[in-house]
Short mmCIF file of C-alpha atoms in Angstrom, two decimals:
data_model
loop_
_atom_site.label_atom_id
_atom_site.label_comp_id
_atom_site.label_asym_id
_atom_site.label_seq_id
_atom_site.Cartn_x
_atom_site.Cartn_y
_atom_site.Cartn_z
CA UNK U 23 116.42 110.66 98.49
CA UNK U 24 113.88 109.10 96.60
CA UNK U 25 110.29 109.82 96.75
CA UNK U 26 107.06 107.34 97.94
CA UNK U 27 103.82 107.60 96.13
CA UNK U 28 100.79 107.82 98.54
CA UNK U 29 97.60 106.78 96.81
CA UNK U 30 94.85 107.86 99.33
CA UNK U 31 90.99 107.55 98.88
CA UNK U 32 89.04 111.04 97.95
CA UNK U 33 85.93 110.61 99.82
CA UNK U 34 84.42 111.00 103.18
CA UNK U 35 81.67 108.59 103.11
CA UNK U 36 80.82 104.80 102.84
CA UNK U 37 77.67 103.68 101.07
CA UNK U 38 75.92 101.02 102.92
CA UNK U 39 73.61 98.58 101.23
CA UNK U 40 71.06 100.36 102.57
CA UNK U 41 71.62 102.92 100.78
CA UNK U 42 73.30 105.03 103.62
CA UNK U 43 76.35 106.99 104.19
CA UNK U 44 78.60 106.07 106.93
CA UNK U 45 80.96 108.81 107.68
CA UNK U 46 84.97 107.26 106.84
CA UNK U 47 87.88 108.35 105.16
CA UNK U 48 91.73 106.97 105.76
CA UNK U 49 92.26 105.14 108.18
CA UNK U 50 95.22 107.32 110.59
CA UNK U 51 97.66 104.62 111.96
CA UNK U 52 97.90 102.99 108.14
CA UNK U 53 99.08 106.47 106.99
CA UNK U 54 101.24 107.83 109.98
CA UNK U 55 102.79 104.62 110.58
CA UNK U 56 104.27 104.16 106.86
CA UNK U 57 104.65 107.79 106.76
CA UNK U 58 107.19 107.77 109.45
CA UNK U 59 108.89 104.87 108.76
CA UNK U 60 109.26 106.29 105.05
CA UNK U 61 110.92 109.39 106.37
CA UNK U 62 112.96 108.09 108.75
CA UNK U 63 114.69 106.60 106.30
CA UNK U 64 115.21 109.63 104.35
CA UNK U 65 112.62 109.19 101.70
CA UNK U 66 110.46 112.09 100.58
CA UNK U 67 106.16 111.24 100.53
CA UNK U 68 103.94 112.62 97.63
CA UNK U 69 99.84 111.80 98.46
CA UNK U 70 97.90 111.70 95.20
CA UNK U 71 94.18 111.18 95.33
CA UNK U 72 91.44 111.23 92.56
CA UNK U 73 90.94 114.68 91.44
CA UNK U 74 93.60 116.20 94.06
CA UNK U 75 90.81 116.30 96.75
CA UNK U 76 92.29 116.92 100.39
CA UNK U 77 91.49 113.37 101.69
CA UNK U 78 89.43 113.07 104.78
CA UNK U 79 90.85 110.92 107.85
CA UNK U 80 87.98 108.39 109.60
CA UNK U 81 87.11 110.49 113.28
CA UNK U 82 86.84 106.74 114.78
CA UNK U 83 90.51 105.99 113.52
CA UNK U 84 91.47 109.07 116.29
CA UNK U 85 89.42 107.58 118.70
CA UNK U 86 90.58 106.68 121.98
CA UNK U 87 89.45 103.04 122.27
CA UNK U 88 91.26 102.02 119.47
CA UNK U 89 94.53 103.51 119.87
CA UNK U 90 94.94 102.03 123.85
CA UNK U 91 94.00 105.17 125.44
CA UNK U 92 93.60 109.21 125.25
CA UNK U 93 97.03 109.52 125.18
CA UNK U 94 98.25 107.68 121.75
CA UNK U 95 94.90 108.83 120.24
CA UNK U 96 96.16 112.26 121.01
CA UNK U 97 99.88 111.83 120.01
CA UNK U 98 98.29 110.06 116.64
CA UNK U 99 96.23 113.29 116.03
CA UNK U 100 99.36 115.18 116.33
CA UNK U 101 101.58 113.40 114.24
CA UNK U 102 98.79 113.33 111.15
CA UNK U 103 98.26 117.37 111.33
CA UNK U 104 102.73 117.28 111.15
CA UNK U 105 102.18 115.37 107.50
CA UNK U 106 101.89 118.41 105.32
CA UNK U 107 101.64 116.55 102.30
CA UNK U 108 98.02 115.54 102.89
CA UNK U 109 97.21 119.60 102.25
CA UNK U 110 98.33 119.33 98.77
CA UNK U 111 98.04 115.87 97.08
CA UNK U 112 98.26 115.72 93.45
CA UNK U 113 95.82 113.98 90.82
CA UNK U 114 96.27 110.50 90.43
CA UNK U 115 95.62 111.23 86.90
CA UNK U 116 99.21 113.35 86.49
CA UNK U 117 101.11 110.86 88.51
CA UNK U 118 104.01 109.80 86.61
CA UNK U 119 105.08 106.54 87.93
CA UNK U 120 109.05 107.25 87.14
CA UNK U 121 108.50 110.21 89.74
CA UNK U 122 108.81 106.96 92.34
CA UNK U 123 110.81 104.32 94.11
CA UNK U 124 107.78 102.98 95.62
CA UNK U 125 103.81 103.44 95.65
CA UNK U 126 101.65 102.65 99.23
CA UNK U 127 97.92 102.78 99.68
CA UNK U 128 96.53 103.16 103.27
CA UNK U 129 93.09 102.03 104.19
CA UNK U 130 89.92 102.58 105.80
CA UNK U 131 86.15 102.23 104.65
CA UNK U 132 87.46 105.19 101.81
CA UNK U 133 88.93 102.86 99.32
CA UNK U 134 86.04 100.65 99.07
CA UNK U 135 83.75 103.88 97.61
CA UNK U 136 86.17 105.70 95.31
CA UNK U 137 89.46 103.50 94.93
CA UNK U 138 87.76 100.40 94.29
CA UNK U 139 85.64 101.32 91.27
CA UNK U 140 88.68 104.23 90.57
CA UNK U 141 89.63 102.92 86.92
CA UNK U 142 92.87 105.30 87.10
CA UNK U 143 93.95 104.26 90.55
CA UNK U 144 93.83 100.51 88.56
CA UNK U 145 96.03 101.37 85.70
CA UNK U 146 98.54 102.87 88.41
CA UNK U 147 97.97 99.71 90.48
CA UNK U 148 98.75 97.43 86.88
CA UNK U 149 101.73 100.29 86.06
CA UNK U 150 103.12 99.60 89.47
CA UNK U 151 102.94 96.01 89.33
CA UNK U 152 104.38 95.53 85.94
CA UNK U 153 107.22 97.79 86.60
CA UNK U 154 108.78 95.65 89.15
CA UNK U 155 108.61 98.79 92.10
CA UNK U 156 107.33 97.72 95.65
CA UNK U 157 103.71 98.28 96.01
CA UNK U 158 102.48 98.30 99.34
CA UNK U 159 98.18 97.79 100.40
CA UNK U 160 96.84 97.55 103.56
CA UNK U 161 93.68 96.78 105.31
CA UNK U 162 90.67 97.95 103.32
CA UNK U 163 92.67 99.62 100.54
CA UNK U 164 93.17 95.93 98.66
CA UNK U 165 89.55 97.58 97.64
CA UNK U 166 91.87 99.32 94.89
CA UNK U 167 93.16 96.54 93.48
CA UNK U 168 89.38 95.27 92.17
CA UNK U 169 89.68 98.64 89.47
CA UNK U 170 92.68 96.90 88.21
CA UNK U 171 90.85 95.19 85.63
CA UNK U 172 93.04 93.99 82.23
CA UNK U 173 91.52 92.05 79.03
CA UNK U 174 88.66 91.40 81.58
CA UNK U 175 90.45 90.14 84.54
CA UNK U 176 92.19 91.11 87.57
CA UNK U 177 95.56 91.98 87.00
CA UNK U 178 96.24 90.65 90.93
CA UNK U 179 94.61 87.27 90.07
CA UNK U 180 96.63 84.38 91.07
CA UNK U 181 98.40 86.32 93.82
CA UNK U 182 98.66 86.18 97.47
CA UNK U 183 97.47 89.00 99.66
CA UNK U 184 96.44 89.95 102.89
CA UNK U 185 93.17 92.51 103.26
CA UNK U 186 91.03 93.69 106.08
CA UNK U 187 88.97 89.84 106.23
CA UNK U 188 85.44 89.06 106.67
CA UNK U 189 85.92 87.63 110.35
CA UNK U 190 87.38 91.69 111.35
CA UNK U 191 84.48 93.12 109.45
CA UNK U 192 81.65 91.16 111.06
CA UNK U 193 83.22 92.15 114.86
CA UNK U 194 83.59 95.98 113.75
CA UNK U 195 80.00 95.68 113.27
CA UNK U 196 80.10 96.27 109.68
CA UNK U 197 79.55 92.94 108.14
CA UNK U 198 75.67 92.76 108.02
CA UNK U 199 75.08 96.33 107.05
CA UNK U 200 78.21 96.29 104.07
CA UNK U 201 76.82 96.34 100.28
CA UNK U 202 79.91 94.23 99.71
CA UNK U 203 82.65 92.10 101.69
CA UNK U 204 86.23 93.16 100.94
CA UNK U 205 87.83 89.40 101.45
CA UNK U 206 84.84 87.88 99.15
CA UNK U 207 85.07 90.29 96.57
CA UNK U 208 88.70 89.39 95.94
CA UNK U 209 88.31 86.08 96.48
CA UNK U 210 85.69 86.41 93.59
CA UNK U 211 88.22 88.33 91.31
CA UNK U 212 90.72 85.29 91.68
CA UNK U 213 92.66 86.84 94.72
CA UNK U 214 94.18 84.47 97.12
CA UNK U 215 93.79 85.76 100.36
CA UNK U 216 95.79 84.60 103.00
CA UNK U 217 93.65 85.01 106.16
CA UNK U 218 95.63 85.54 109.63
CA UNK U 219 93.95 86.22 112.80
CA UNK U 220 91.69 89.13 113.43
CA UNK U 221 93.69 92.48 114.73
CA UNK U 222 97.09 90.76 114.51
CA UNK U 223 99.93 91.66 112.06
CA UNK U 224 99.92 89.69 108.75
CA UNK U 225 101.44 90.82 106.57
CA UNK U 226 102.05 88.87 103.09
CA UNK U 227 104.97 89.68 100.01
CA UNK U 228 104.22 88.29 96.64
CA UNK U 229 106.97 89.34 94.25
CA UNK U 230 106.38 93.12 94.62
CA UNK U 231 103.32 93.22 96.22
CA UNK U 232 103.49 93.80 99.93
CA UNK U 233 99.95 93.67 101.60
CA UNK U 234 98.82 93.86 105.18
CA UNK U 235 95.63 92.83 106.71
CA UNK U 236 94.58 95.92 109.03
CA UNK U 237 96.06 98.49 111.19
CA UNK U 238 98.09 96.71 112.77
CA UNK U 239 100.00 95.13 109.97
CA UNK U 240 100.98 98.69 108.51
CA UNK U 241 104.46 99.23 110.34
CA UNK U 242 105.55 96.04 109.44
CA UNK U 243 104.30 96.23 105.94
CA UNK U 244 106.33 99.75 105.64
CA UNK U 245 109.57 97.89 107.05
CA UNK U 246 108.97 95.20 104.26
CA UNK U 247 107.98 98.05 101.88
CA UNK U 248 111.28 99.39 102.73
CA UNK U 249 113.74 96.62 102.84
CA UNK U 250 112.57 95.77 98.97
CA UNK U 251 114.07 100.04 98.56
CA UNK U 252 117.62 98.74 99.71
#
């Protein structure tokens, strides 16, 4: 059994540009989905965050008009209090990247106020990429990959991902009120992002970078994730 690195955001808030905090956190299907697919198939999860904090999941991810009813949003709540590992994550600063087979960062509006500017998390991300292991991002957690600065550029320049895009952002509402668009941002770091269409699963491989656009790319992202294991 080998183990999966989960690199989760530490915060519960999003600053807005003006100056505001919207309330956020991880986003619920982009952990649980991965999370079961990684166990499934016998593989043990480790969640690391910075400074060990007990991350914080986004109340709107458990909502019930986003998960097609009551129901799900109920059986989604249930399966995230079953992952025990989110109780006692570990400092991204003492991960030790031989610990892993893989590493996986789940969204939400999190990432882009801790992971993003997280210089750490970007050495990981750089660690991860150079060692030739699977490294999975989805939806707003591509945010992480902007701290992965190296001799002043972006160690993910020049490769092809998929993140949560402007077009998803502007009909969540978010758009206008954001201090700073995900999709530009890495467009602006050299980033190729591969755009699909808004809510549907895209999910893009580049070498050993496996990204997904938004929740609904993260199961198949986990079963790419994991075919790159075998």
């Amino acid at each position: 059994m080998s183990k999966i690195l989960f690199v989760m955001t530490g915060v519960d808030y999003w600053t807005l540009a003006d100056g505001t905090r919207h309330p956020t956190g991880f986003w619920a299907e982009e952990a649980v989905a991965p999370y079961e697919a990684f166990k499934a198939a016998g593989h043990e999860v480790v969640v690391a965050t910075p400074g060990g904090v007990v991350p914080t999941v986004d109340k709107g991810s458990l909502a019930a008009e986003v998960n097609g009813g009551q129901e799900n949003s109920d059986k989604l709540a249930a399966k995230l209090a079953a992952m025990t590992e989110l109780q006692h994550p570990i400092r991204i600063a003492d991960v030790s990247l031989d610990d892993y087979a893989a590493v996986f960062y789940p969204g939400g509006h999190g990432p882009m106020e801790d992971l993003a500017v997280d210089a750490t998390s970007g050495k990981l991300l750089i660690d991860t990429l150079a060692s030739g292991k699977p490294l999975g991002v989805v939806c707003h957690a591509p945010a992480a990959l902007l701290a992965a600065e190296q001799d002043g550029a972006n160690a993910f320049a020049g490769y092809q991902v998929a993140a949560f895009s402007n077009a998803e952002e502007a009909q969540a509402g978010f758009a206008d009120k954001a201090a700073w668009l995900l999709e530009t941002r890495l467009v602006e770091a050299g980033v190729q992002v591969q755009v699909g269409q808004p809510w549907e699963p895209n999910v893009v491989v580049d070498r050993n970078l496996v990204t997904g656009q938004n929740p609904s790319s993260s199961a198949p992202l986990a079963a790419e994730l994991l075919s790159k294991l075998h």
